XYZ file of C-alpha atoms in Angstrom:
397
model
C 93.327 129.920 97.327
C 95.868 127.303 98.377
C 94.182 124.177 99.827
C 94.774 123.453 103.492
C 97.465 120.816 104.037
C 96.331 117.386 105.051
C 96.676 116.795 108.832
C 100.136 115.466 109.636
C 99.299 113.678 112.872
C 97.355 110.536 113.520
C 96.311 110.614 117.184
C 95.986 106.832 117.220
C 99.633 106.425 116.177
C 100.644 108.726 119.030
C 98.499 106.646 121.395
C 100.175 103.440 120.185
C 103.543 105.040 120.908
C 102.367 105.914 124.424
C 101.213 102.309 124.894
C 104.674 101.135 123.816
C 106.300 103.417 126.390
C 103.918 102.161 129.095
C 104.801 98.603 128.124
C 108.507 99.336 128.443
C 107.843 100.948 131.828
C 106.180 97.694 132.923
C 108.933 95.460 131.526
C 111.631 97.538 133.240
C 109.973 98.347 136.579
C 107.980 95.209 137.383
C 109.262 91.647 137.897
C 108.814 89.459 134.831
C 108.648 86.243 136.829
C 108.541 85.137 140.456
C 110.385 82.157 141.888
C 108.378 79.461 143.624
C 109.252 77.625 146.822
C 110.138 74.448 144.899
C 112.702 76.128 142.657
C 110.416 76.786 139.724
C 109.159 80.098 138.373
C 105.861 81.654 137.380
C 105.518 84.465 134.824
C 103.890 87.681 135.974
C 101.338 89.627 133.962
C 104.026 92.119 132.910
C 106.313 89.291 131.848
C 103.564 87.564 129.893
C 102.303 90.645 128.049
C 104.870 93.455 127.898
C 108.192 91.666 127.633
C 109.534 91.720 124.081
C 106.332 93.165 122.631
C 106.448 96.769 123.858
C 109.868 97.451 122.327
C 108.758 95.907 119.024
C 105.687 98.167 119.000
C 107.999 101.144 119.629
C 110.029 100.229 116.538
C 107.019 99.566 114.304
C 105.393 102.909 115.179
C 108.532 104.662 113.916
C 107.447 103.806 110.365
C 104.116 105.661 110.126
C 105.647 108.509 112.149
C 108.400 108.931 109.574
C 105.897 108.670 106.719
C 103.782 111.471 108.214
C 106.837 113.608 108.923
C 108.055 113.227 105.349
C 104.582 113.971 104.013
C 104.457 117.247 105.936
C 107.852 118.345 104.591
C 106.954 117.441 101.011
C 103.622 119.230 101.270
C 105.475 122.420 102.185
C 108.017 122.192 99.401
C 111.164 121.054 101.214
C 113.590 119.791 98.513
C 114.856 116.213 98.553
C 118.411 117.178 99.534
C 117.217 119.224 102.496
C 114.922 116.442 103.649
C 117.837 114.008 103.490
C 119.940 116.342 105.651
C 117.105 116.617 108.179
C 116.885 112.819 108.436
C 120.648 112.486 108.764
C 120.873 115.084 111.540
C 117.888 113.526 113.270
C 119.503 110.090 113.243
C 122.854 111.418 114.470
C 121.191 113.334 117.299
C 119.249 110.224 118.351
C 122.407 108.110 118.222
C 124.310 110.628 120.350
C 121.465 110.655 122.873
C 121.473 106.856 122.960
C 125.245 106.640 123.445
C 125.181 109.168 126.275
C 122.218 107.642 128.093
C 123.688 104.176 127.625
C 125.982 105.011 130.519
C 123.129 106.087 132.778
C 121.405 102.770 133.437
C 123.061 99.477 132.567
C 120.172 97.610 134.147
C 118.023 98.333 131.079
C 118.880 97.506 127.476
C 118.853 100.954 125.851
C 117.111 100.961 122.472
C 117.891 104.504 121.310
C 120.983 103.834 119.171
C 119.054 101.125 117.332
C 116.137 103.535 116.975
C 118.531 106.052 115.459
C 119.611 103.516 112.844
C 115.979 103.169 111.797
C 115.734 106.889 111.150
C 119.001 106.809 109.241
C 117.991 103.999 106.855
C 114.193 103.930 106.694
C 113.905 107.153 104.631
C 115.345 105.180 101.711
C 112.143 103.131 101.603
C 110.092 106.278 101.011
C 111.137 105.872 97.374
C 109.390 102.494 97.124
C 105.772 101.927 96.077
C 103.440 100.427 98.715
C 103.530 96.874 97.311
C 107.334 96.871 97.330
C 107.350 98.096 100.939
C 105.101 95.228 102.037
C 107.120 92.632 100.142
C 110.371 93.950 101.597
C 109.005 94.051 105.157
C 107.469 90.576 105.044
C 110.498 89.088 103.325
C 112.850 90.665 105.866
C 110.842 89.398 108.842
C 110.708 85.897 107.372
C 114.344 85.550 106.299
C 116.537 87.558 108.656
C 115.706 85.680 111.887
C 117.002 82.522 110.200
C 120.212 84.244 109.091
C 120.931 85.958 112.400
C 121.633 82.856 114.461
C 124.540 81.429 112.406
C 125.945 84.937 112.008
C 125.659 85.517 115.753
C 127.557 82.301 116.417
C 130.348 83.277 114.040
C 130.572 86.769 115.576
C 130.275 85.651 119.208
C 133.496 87.420 120.163
C 132.140 90.732 118.879
C 129.583 91.408 121.584
C 129.470 94.457 123.838
C 127.634 92.923 126.826
C 126.628 96.449 127.820
C 124.677 99.353 126.386
C 126.425 101.163 123.518
C 128.257 104.209 124.857
C 130.728 106.777 123.459
C 133.795 104.653 124.265
C 132.523 101.947 121.917
C 133.134 104.274 118.981
C 136.821 103.364 119.429
C 135.970 99.773 118.426
C 133.660 100.199 115.419
C 133.779 96.515 114.407
C 132.520 95.339 117.786
C 129.925 98.135 117.970
C 128.609 97.369 114.488
C 128.421 93.629 115.164
C 126.561 94.225 118.410
C 124.065 96.638 116.848
C 123.319 94.434 113.852
C 123.808 90.824 114.964
C 125.011 89.931 118.457
C 123.303 92.486 120.710
C 119.981 92.629 122.540
C 118.129 94.356 119.677
C 119.935 92.986 116.600
C 119.006 95.227 113.716
C 119.429 92.367 111.276
C 116.035 91.294 112.660
C 114.659 94.455 114.264
C 115.074 96.618 111.181
C 112.245 94.529 109.777
C 109.888 96.035 112.359
C 110.709 99.486 111.046
C 110.107 98.271 107.491
C 106.732 96.939 108.606
C 105.927 100.374 109.989
C 106.840 101.981 106.675
C 104.516 99.559 104.897
C 101.772 100.524 107.365
C 102.354 104.165 106.525
C 101.223 103.484 102.967
C 97.763 102.365 104.129
C 94.716 104.635 104.525
C 95.051 104.579 108.307
C 92.369 107.223 108.871
C 89.664 104.848 107.618
C 87.869 102.743 110.263
C 87.834 99.792 107.898
C 91.622 99.793 107.635
C 91.952 100.213 111.406
C 89.673 97.284 112.212
C 91.290 95.238 109.464
C 94.695 95.741 111.099
C 93.246 94.790 114.469
C 91.651 91.592 113.132
C 94.647 90.520 111.043
C 97.054 91.274 113.875
C 95.039 89.337 116.452
C 94.667 86.358 114.135
C 98.346 86.284 113.262
C 99.458 86.769 116.870
C 97.203 83.999 118.182
C 98.080 81.554 115.396
C 101.840 82.082 115.715
C 101.817 81.759 119.496
C 99.681 78.612 119.347
C 102.008 77.096 116.741
C 105.045 77.825 118.883
C 103.649 76.261 122.030
C 102.378 73.277 120.033
C 105.895 72.701 118.722
C 107.453 73.118 122.178
C 104.885 70.794 123.770
C 105.675 68.177 121.145
C 109.260 67.938 122.416
C 108.151 67.327 125.988
C 110.914 65.965 128.206
C 113.471 66.260 125.399
C 113.338 70.041 125.688
C 114.090 69.887 129.417
C 117.057 67.617 128.731
C 118.392 70.109 126.193
C 118.300 72.938 128.767
C 118.971 71.105 132.056
C 120.235 74.156 133.936
C 116.811 75.802 133.817
C 114.857 72.707 134.803
C 111.457 73.777 136.156
C 112.000 77.415 135.138
C 112.033 76.755 131.407
C 108.291 77.363 130.750
C 108.443 80.726 132.549
C 111.642 81.579 130.668
C 109.913 80.911 127.343
C 106.981 83.146 128.313
C 109.008 86.078 129.659
C 112.314 85.997 127.793
C 114.359 85.660 130.972
C 117.473 83.448 130.820
C 117.540 84.089 127.086
C 121.300 83.595 126.749
C 121.127 80.140 128.363
C 118.248 79.103 126.103
C 120.005 80.311 122.939
C 123.264 78.627 123.926
C 121.458 75.325 124.488
C 118.962 75.409 121.618
C 120.618 77.644 119.024
C 121.638 74.681 116.906
C 118.343 72.825 117.302
C 115.553 73.152 114.697
C 113.072 74.004 117.466
C 114.777 77.360 118.073
C 113.008 78.935 115.095
C 109.692 77.984 116.718
C 110.384 79.285 120.227
C 107.566 81.562 121.474
C 110.144 83.434 123.567
C 110.476 87.231 123.806
C 113.845 88.643 122.736
C 114.915 85.273 121.329
C 114.731 86.752 117.800
C 113.346 83.411 116.696
C 111.348 83.357 113.493
C 108.118 82.581 115.287
C 108.372 85.241 117.975
C 109.478 87.823 115.421
C 106.292 87.213 113.449
C 104.191 87.039 116.621
C 105.507 90.357 117.950
C 104.975 92.014 114.555
C 101.357 90.833 114.527
C 100.859 92.099 118.083
C 102.100 95.521 116.971
C 99.697 95.569 114.029
C 96.777 94.704 116.303
C 97.661 97.362 118.880
C 98.159 100.073 116.265
C 94.858 99.215 114.591
C 93.059 99.218 117.936
C 94.620 102.529 119.027
C 93.735 104.163 115.708
C 90.117 103.089 116.090
C 89.759 103.708 119.843
C 91.551 107.020 120.402
C 88.890 109.320 118.867
C 86.292 107.521 120.980
C 88.064 108.122 124.313
C 87.412 111.858 124.479
C 89.709 113.812 126.788
C 91.526 110.709 128.016
C 92.351 109.782 124.431
C 93.689 113.286 123.842
C 95.900 113.043 126.945
C 97.235 109.604 126.015
C 97.864 110.723 122.450
C 99.669 113.853 123.665
C 101.909 111.714 125.876
C 102.806 109.728 122.773
C 104.218 112.916 121.252
C 106.985 112.923 123.897
C 108.391 109.376 123.728
C 112.049 110.377 123.990
C 111.503 112.581 127.033
C 109.484 109.868 128.754
C 111.853 107.048 127.807
C 115.043 108.856 128.810
C 113.373 110.240 131.935
C 112.459 106.758 133.141
C 115.983 105.492 132.407
C 117.371 108.189 134.708
C 114.915 108.022 137.608
C 114.114 104.298 137.689
C 117.187 103.230 139.726
C 116.330 105.879 142.333
C 112.650 104.930 142.481
C 113.448 101.225 142.841
C 115.621 102.032 145.856
C 112.831 103.982 147.548
C 109.569 102.260 146.597
C 108.073 98.810 145.950
C 108.002 97.864 142.291
C 104.216 98.240 142.004
C 104.418 101.765 143.404
C 107.239 102.566 140.970
C 105.016 101.450 138.076
C 102.196 103.759 139.185
C 104.600 106.674 139.608
C 105.771 106.170 136.025
C 102.178 105.900 134.764
C 101.262 109.094 136.626
C 104.278 110.816 135.096
C 103.249 109.782 131.607
C 99.637 110.904 132.071
C 100.738 114.142 133.702
C 103.057 114.833 130.784
C 100.249 114.071 128.370
C 97.843 116.378 130.202
C 100.338 119.243 130.099
C 101.214 118.759 126.440
C 97.546 118.475 125.503
C 96.741 121.688 127.393
C 99.745 123.734 126.287
C 100.361 122.385 122.784
C 104.065 122.314 123.662
C 106.662 119.704 122.755
C 108.524 117.444 125.108
C 111.953 118.884 125.970
C 113.973 116.236 124.137
C 111.599 116.364 121.172
C 112.130 120.119 120.937
C 115.897 119.625 121.145
C 115.796 116.928 118.479
C 113.749 119.146 116.168
C 116.279 121.955 116.546
C 119.291 119.674 116.062
C 117.743 118.082 112.980
C 117.664 121.508 111.374
C 114.021 121.610 110.377
C 113.715 125.355 110.952
C 117.125 126.046 109.381
C 116.672 124.008 106.207
C 112.951 124.226 105.559
C 111.079 127.108 104.007
C 108.846 128.979 106.478
C 105.758 126.925 105.619
C 107.680 123.669 106.052
C 109.055 124.758 109.418
C 105.513 125.402 110.574
C 104.369 122.024 109.304
C 107.200 120.231 111.050
C 105.835 121.333 114.411
C 102.720 119.161 114.306
C 104.674 116.340 112.696
C 107.160 116.014 115.503
C 107.880 112.522 116.737
């Protein structure tokens, strides 16, 4: 008798993906800071917690998802060439979706084309042993933030200043520079988050010890890196304000939330302190490491907590199986909701939509609409033997 295949889903990974989507909802729907009557600014809870961290978590979770997907295909005998074609089609479909939706809402930095690049390149790391994956991920996250800044300065003229869309395919040099170096999610840095996820996928994530170990290590690293960054910033004192005079009293809130990032990078990009900035979306060395540690802690916590949440954990995990549908859906409806409702009400509408989606998917066992489309376009059912096609259902992303 053939042994039953190992389960190809980790509910905690799906929950972490749902948490990432909720974080992006908060960062996009709620104000990140509020201006004070004296011309200063105060960070909000959403700006202090979600900004710059939710999108990193979204990228890191791609790694274990891809590992599980590949494991399900290999377990059912899908040949290497067919798996490669599935990954290629998947990446192209994601990129097309990102380019199309890039036109829909220019008020939000669309991450889908960058996400597609992860799924195009990360499968190559499946060939590496676990130790090599960890060394590559840690080395990338340590080195590439330091290389990005001088490259970004030299390529300043090759910036899109808008979401990638189909017309940008006519200028491949500018599009490539924006995706990899000069844009909002420069893959020269952000690809490292995907590599970290692939390294995570090599761990025994079903074991409580590994889950709690990730939580502890992530919390320690996140707290230490953030403390080091603020210690360095505090050491500059008034000098830092003189370096960024246009922000004046708003600089502390800008460092917490990532707002006014272009002004901060223009003023501090050549200063040694930039590598230490605890600022979301700065792509500084310190915040890159801090955000990676936050992702590790959240994934570890979600892996441990989800089985203990009962029905609510099942609903949240099911919502995490439809990240594309939820992400694209909020891109499309958010401008309308913000015209009709206060921002807090918009946030709760989005949360209700996510939980409602999760409840339906948990009850029906169905896929999200865009997930089903992506599965079909990637050719899983066309290229895989019957057993592999069946396995690819539970392993959907």
